[in-house]
Amino acid sequence: MTIPDLTAKVVLVDIEGTTTSISFVHEVLFPYAKQNAEHYLLETWETDATKQIVKDLQLLPQFAEYASTLGTQTAVDAQLITGFVRYLIERDLKVTPLKTLQGLIWAKGYASGQLRGHVYEDVATAFHTWREAGLRIAVYSSGSVAAQKLIFQHSIAGDLLPHLSAHFDTNVGHKQQTESYTKISQILQVEPQHVLFLTDVPGEAAAARAAGMLTILLQRPGNVPLSEEERIAYPVVEDFVALYTLKQP
């Protein structure tokens, strides 16, 4: 499908596969969290924030499944929770307490300079151009809001956080549920037809479209190839360059 003449009041962007490479998330961020989870938990075990995360992790249905694989009754300590966290990461399970913990671990990595957020070369220009055109830019990602902010604040293109006016994660709902996008529109106080959602995942695009949003799919290098049917159903772009000229209605 060709790109129609687009007008929008808000550009809502996904992160992984849209503004940021999938390889950065899976080959840099996830391994960093796995490697540093135990140290972080031991260091912060007695803090209220970590106690709440540990409690929330134990409430996940996957916890009983994981604990059963150990074969014996094991005390809940930093070592057990570290093993469970690594178990979740290896299975790429997008559960909120894991995302919260990962965000805290990554924050230390960004602060130390060990991590820098990847963004594609066209992202900074797009953000600047859209803001100059009077558009608001918001983010909706399965990663926690805290983790989202870290990627853009400490990006290889500099601090992009001032360009962003709102952030949404799985607390607002699953990314392939129409209700999530309806809720986002309500929070943004803008009609869905004035929101352009950019993502690499057809299921997310379908949910956003069902809520009344405009949708475009990104086919970045390393993304899962789109089928011919998906290319017919949605406008597809390889980068944000073709979208620099977005304007308000």
CSV table of C-alpha atoms in Angstrom, one decimal:
chain,number,residue,atom,x,y,z
A,1,MET,CA,0.0,0.0,0.0
A,2,THR,CA,1.3,3.5,-0.9
A,3,ILE,CA,1.7,6.1,1.8
A,4,PRO,CA,-1.4,8.4,1.7
A,5,ASP,CA,-1.2,12.2,2.4
A,6,LEU,CA,-1.0,12.1,6.2
A,7,THR,CA,-2.0,14.6,8.8
A,8,ALA,CA,-1.7,14.0,12.5
A,9,LYS,CA,-1.7,15.8,15.8
A,10,VAL,CA,0.3,13.0,17.6
A,11,VAL,CA,2.9,10.6,16.3
A,12,LEU,CA,3.0,7.5,18.5
A,13,VAL,CA,6.1,5.4,18.1
A,14,ASP,CA,7.1,1.9,19.0
A,15,ILE,CA,10.8,1.5,20.0
A,16,GLU,CA,12.1,-2.0,19.1
A,17,GLY,CA,12.3,-2.3,15.4
A,18,THR,CA,11.0,1.2,14.9
A,19,THR,CA,13.3,3.8,16.4
A,20,THR,CA,15.8,1.4,17.7
A,21,SER,CA,17.3,-1.8,16.3
A,22,ILE,CA,16.1,-5.2,17.5
A,23,SER,CA,19.7,-6.3,17.9
A,24,PHE,CA,20.4,-3.5,20.4
A,25,VAL,CA,17.6,-4.7,22.6
A,26,HIS,CA,18.3,-8.5,22.3
A,27,GLU,CA,22.1,-8.4,22.0
A,28,VAL,CA,23.0,-5.5,24.4
A,29,LEU,CA,20.2,-4.6,26.8
A,30,PHE,CA,18.9,-8.1,27.6
A,31,PRO,CA,22.3,-9.6,28.2
A,32,TYR,CA,23.3,-6.6,30.3
A,33,ALA,CA,20.3,-7.2,32.5
A,34,LYS,CA,21.0,-10.9,32.8
A,35,GLN,CA,24.6,-10.3,33.7
A,36,ASN,CA,23.9,-7.6,36.3
A,37,ALA,CA,20.7,-8.9,37.9
A,38,GLU,CA,22.2,-10.7,40.8
A,39,HIS,CA,24.6,-7.8,41.7
A,40,TYR,CA,21.7,-5.3,41.6
A,41,LEU,CA,19.4,-7.5,43.7
A,42,LEU,CA,22.0,-8.1,46.3
A,43,GLU,CA,22.9,-4.4,46.4
A,44,THR,CA,19.3,-3.3,46.8
A,45,TRP,CA,17.6,-6.3,48.4
A,46,GLU,CA,16.4,-4.4,51.5
A,47,THR,CA,15.0,-1.4,49.7
A,48,ASP,CA,11.2,-1.0,49.4
A,49,ALA,CA,11.4,-0.8,45.6
A,50,THR,CA,13.2,-4.1,45.2
A,51,LYS,CA,11.0,-5.8,47.8
A,52,GLN,CA,7.9,-4.8,45.8
A,53,ILE,CA,9.5,-6.1,42.5
A,54,VAL,CA,10.3,-9.4,44.2
A,55,LYS,CA,6.8,-9.7,45.5
A,56,ASP,CA,5.3,-8.9,42.1
A,57,LEU,CA,7.7,-11.5,40.4
A,58,GLN,CA,6.5,-14.2,42.8
A,59,LEU,CA,2.8,-13.4,41.9
A,60,LEU,CA,3.5,-14.2,38.2
A,61,PRO,CA,2.1,-17.6,37.1
A,62,GLN,CA,5.6,-18.4,35.6
A,63,PHE,CA,7.1,-18.3,39.1
A,64,ALA,CA,5.4,-21.5,40.3
A,65,GLU,CA,6.5,-23.2,37.0
A,66,TYR,CA,10.1,-22.1,37.5
A,67,ALA,CA,10.2,-23.1,41.2
A,68,SER,CA,8.9,-26.5,40.3
A,69,THR,CA,11.9,-27.1,38.0
A,70,LEU,CA,14.3,-26.7,41.0
A,71,GLY,CA,13.0,-29.9,42.5
A,72,THR,CA,13.2,-28.8,46.2
A,73,GLN,CA,11.7,-26.1,48.4
A,74,THR,CA,14.0,-23.1,48.0
A,75,ALA,CA,14.1,-20.0,50.2
A,76,VAL,CA,13.2,-16.8,48.3
A,77,ASP,CA,16.5,-15.0,48.2
A,78,ALA,CA,18.5,-12.9,45.7
A,79,GLN,CA,19.9,-16.0,44.0
A,80,LEU,CA,16.5,-17.6,43.5
A,81,ILE,CA,15.0,-14.4,42.1
A,82,THR,CA,18.1,-13.9,39.9
A,83,GLY,CA,17.5,-17.3,38.4
A,84,PHE,CA,13.9,-16.5,37.8
A,85,VAL,CA,14.7,-13.2,36.2
A,86,ARG,CA,17.1,-14.9,33.8
A,87,TYR,CA,14.5,-17.5,33.1
A,88,LEU,CA,12.0,-14.8,32.0
A,89,ILE,CA,14.6,-12.9,29.9
A,90,GLU,CA,15.6,-16.1,28.0
A,91,ARG,CA,12.0,-16.6,27.1
A,92,ASP,CA,11.5,-12.9,26.2
A,93,LEU,CA,8.5,-12.7,28.4
A,94,LYS,CA,7.1,-9.2,28.5
A,95,VAL,CA,5.9,-9.0,32.1
A,96,THR,CA,5.7,-5.8,34.0
A,97,PRO,CA,7.8,-6.5,37.2
A,98,LEU,CA,10.6,-7.9,34.9
A,99,LYS,CA,10.5,-4.7,32.8
A,100,THR,CA,10.6,-2.6,36.0
A,101,LEU,CA,13.7,-4.4,37.3
A,102,GLN,CA,15.4,-4.3,33.9
A,103,GLY,CA,14.9,-0.5,33.7
A,104,LEU,CA,16.5,-0.1,37.1
A,105,ILE,CA,19.5,-2.2,36.1
A,106,TRP,CA,19.9,-0.4,32.8
A,107,ALA,CA,19.7,3.0,34.6
A,108,LYS,CA,22.9,2.1,36.4
A,109,GLY,CA,24.5,1.1,33.1
A,110,TYR,CA,23.5,4.3,31.4
A,111,ALA,CA,24.7,6.4,34.3
A,112,SER,CA,28.1,4.7,34.3
A,113,GLY,CA,28.4,5.1,30.5
A,114,GLN,CA,28.5,1.4,29.9
A,115,LEU,CA,25.2,1.7,27.9
A,116,ARG,CA,24.2,4.2,25.2
A,117,GLY,CA,20.7,4.0,23.6
A,118,HIS,CA,20.7,3.0,19.9
A,119,VAL,CA,18.5,5.1,17.6
A,120,TYR,CA,18.5,5.0,13.8
A,121,GLU,CA,20.1,7.9,12.0
A,122,ASP,CA,16.8,9.3,10.8
A,123,VAL,CA,15.2,9.4,14.2
A,124,ALA,CA,16.7,12.6,15.6
A,125,THR,CA,15.8,14.5,12.4
A,126,ALA,CA,12.3,13.2,12.4
A,127,PHE,CA,11.7,14.1,16.0
A,128,HIS,CA,13.0,17.6,15.4
A,129,THR,CA,11.0,18.1,12.2
A,130,TRP,CA,7.8,16.8,13.7
A,131,ARG,CA,8.0,19.1,16.7
A,132,GLU,CA,8.8,22.0,14.5
A,133,ALA,CA,5.6,21.2,12.6
A,134,GLY,CA,3.6,21.4,15.8
A,135,LEU,CA,3.2,17.6,16.3
A,136,ARG,CA,3.4,15.9,19.7
A,137,ILE,CA,5.5,12.7,19.8
A,138,ALA,CA,4.6,9.9,22.2
A,139,VAL,CA,6.1,6.4,22.8
A,140,TYR,CA,4.3,3.1,23.4
A,141,SER,CA,6.6,0.2,24.1
A,142,SER,CA,6.5,-3.0,26.0
A,143,GLY,CA,9.6,-1.8,27.9
A,144,SER,CA,8.9,0.2,31.0
A,145,VAL,CA,8.4,4.0,30.8
A,146,ALA,CA,11.7,4.3,32.8
A,147,ALA,CA,13.6,2.2,30.3
A,148,GLN,CA,12.1,4.1,27.4
A,149,LYS,CA,13.3,7.4,28.8
A,150,LEU,CA,16.8,6.0,29.3
A,151,ILE,CA,17.2,4.9,25.7
A,152,PHE,CA,16.2,8.4,24.4
A,153,GLN,CA,18.0,10.4,27.1
A,154,HIS,CA,21.3,8.6,26.7
A,155,SER,CA,21.0,7.9,22.9
A,156,ILE,CA,23.9,7.9,20.5
A,157,ALA,CA,22.3,11.0,18.9
A,158,GLY,CA,22.2,12.9,22.2
A,159,ASP,CA,19.4,13.6,24.6
A,160,LEU,CA,16.2,13.2,22.6
A,161,LEU,CA,13.9,13.1,25.6
A,162,PRO,CA,12.8,16.8,25.3
A,163,HIS,CA,11.1,15.8,22.0
A,164,LEU,CA,8.8,13.3,23.7
A,165,SER,CA,5.6,14.4,25.4
A,166,ALA,CA,4.2,11.1,26.7
A,167,HIS,CA,5.2,7.5,27.4
A,168,PHE,CA,3.1,4.4,27.6
A,169,ASP,CA,4.0,0.8,28.5
A,170,THR,CA,2.2,-2.4,29.4
A,171,ASN,CA,0.5,-0.7,32.3
A,172,VAL,CA,-1.9,0.8,29.8
A,173,GLY,CA,-2.6,-2.6,28.3
A,174,HIS,CA,-1.2,-5.2,25.9
A,175,LYS,CA,0.1,-3.8,22.6
A,176,GLN,CA,-2.1,-6.1,20.4
A,177,GLN,CA,-5.3,-5.1,22.2
A,178,THR,CA,-7.5,-2.4,20.7
A,179,GLU,CA,-8.5,-1.1,24.1
A,180,SER,CA,-5.0,-0.1,24.8
A,181,TYR,CA,-4.9,2.4,21.9
A,182,THR,CA,-8.4,3.7,22.8
A,183,LYS,CA,-7.1,4.4,26.3
A,184,ILE,CA,-3.9,6.1,24.9
A,185,SER,CA,-6.1,8.4,22.8
A,186,GLN,CA,-8.2,9.3,25.8
A,187,ILE,CA,-5.1,10.0,27.9
A,188,LEU,CA,-3.6,12.2,25.1
A,189,GLN,CA,-7.0,13.9,24.8
A,190,VAL,CA,-7.0,13.5,21.0
A,191,GLU,CA,-9.3,11.7,18.7
A,192,PRO,CA,-7.8,8.4,17.4
A,193,GLN,CA,-8.0,9.5,13.8
A,194,HIS,CA,-5.5,12.2,14.6
A,195,VAL,CA,-2.9,9.8,16.0
A,196,LEU,CA,-0.3,8.1,13.7
A,197,PHE,CA,1.1,4.9,15.1
A,198,LEU,CA,4.5,3.7,13.8
A,199,THR,CA,5.5,0.1,14.5
A,200,ASP,CA,7.1,-3.0,13.0
A,201,VAL,CA,4.5,-5.4,14.3
A,202,PRO,CA,1.4,-6.0,12.1
A,203,GLY,CA,-0.6,-7.2,15.1
A,204,GLU,CA,0.0,-3.9,16.9
A,205,ALA,CA,-0.9,-2.0,13.7
A,206,ALA,CA,-4.1,-4.0,13.5
A,207,ALA,CA,-5.1,-3.2,17.1
A,208,ALA,CA,-4.3,0.5,16.6
A,209,ARG,CA,-6.2,0.7,13.3
A,210,ALA,CA,-9.2,-1.0,15.0
A,211,ALA,CA,-9.2,1.8,17.5
A,212,GLY,CA,-9.3,4.4,14.7
A,213,MET,CA,-5.6,5.4,14.5
A,214,LEU,CA,-3.6,5.9,11.4
A,215,THR,CA,-0.9,3.2,11.1
A,216,ILE,CA,2.4,2.6,9.2
A,217,LEU,CA,4.7,-0.4,9.4
A,218,LEU,CA,8.5,-0.1,9.5
A,219,GLN,CA,10.6,-2.6,7.6
A,220,ARG,CA,14.0,-1.7,9.2
A,221,PRO,CA,17.1,-3.9,8.7
A,222,GLY,CA,16.9,-6.9,10.9
A,223,ASN,CA,13.1,-6.7,11.4
A,224,VAL,CA,10.9,-9.8,10.7
A,225,PRO,CA,10.0,-9.7,6.9
A,226,LEU,CA,6.5,-8.6,6.2
A,227,SER,CA,4.3,-10.8,4.1
A,228,GLU,CA,2.8,-9.7,0.8
A,229,GLU,CA,-0.6,-9.5,2.5
A,230,GLU,CA,0.7,-7.2,5.2
A,231,ARG,CA,2.3,-5.0,2.6
A,232,ILE,CA,-1.0,-4.7,0.9
A,233,ALA,CA,-2.9,-4.1,4.1
A,234,TYR,CA,-0.7,-1.3,5.5
A,235,PRO,CA,1.6,1.5,4.2
A,236,VAL,CA,5.2,0.3,4.7
A,237,VAL,CA,8.4,2.5,5.0
A,238,GLU,CA,12.0,1.6,5.5
A,239,ASP,CA,12.8,4.6,7.6
A,240,PHE,CA,11.3,7.9,8.8
A,241,VAL,CA,12.7,10.0,5.9
A,242,ALA,CA,9.5,9.6,3.9
A,243,LEU,CA,7.6,10.9,7.0
A,244,TYR,CA,9.5,14.1,7.6
A,245,THR,CA,6.7,16.1,6.0
A,246,LEU,CA,3.9,15.1,8.4
A,247,LYS,CA,1.8,18.0,9.3
A,248,GLN,CA,-1.2,18.9,11.5
A,249,PRO,CA,-4.7,18.7,10.1
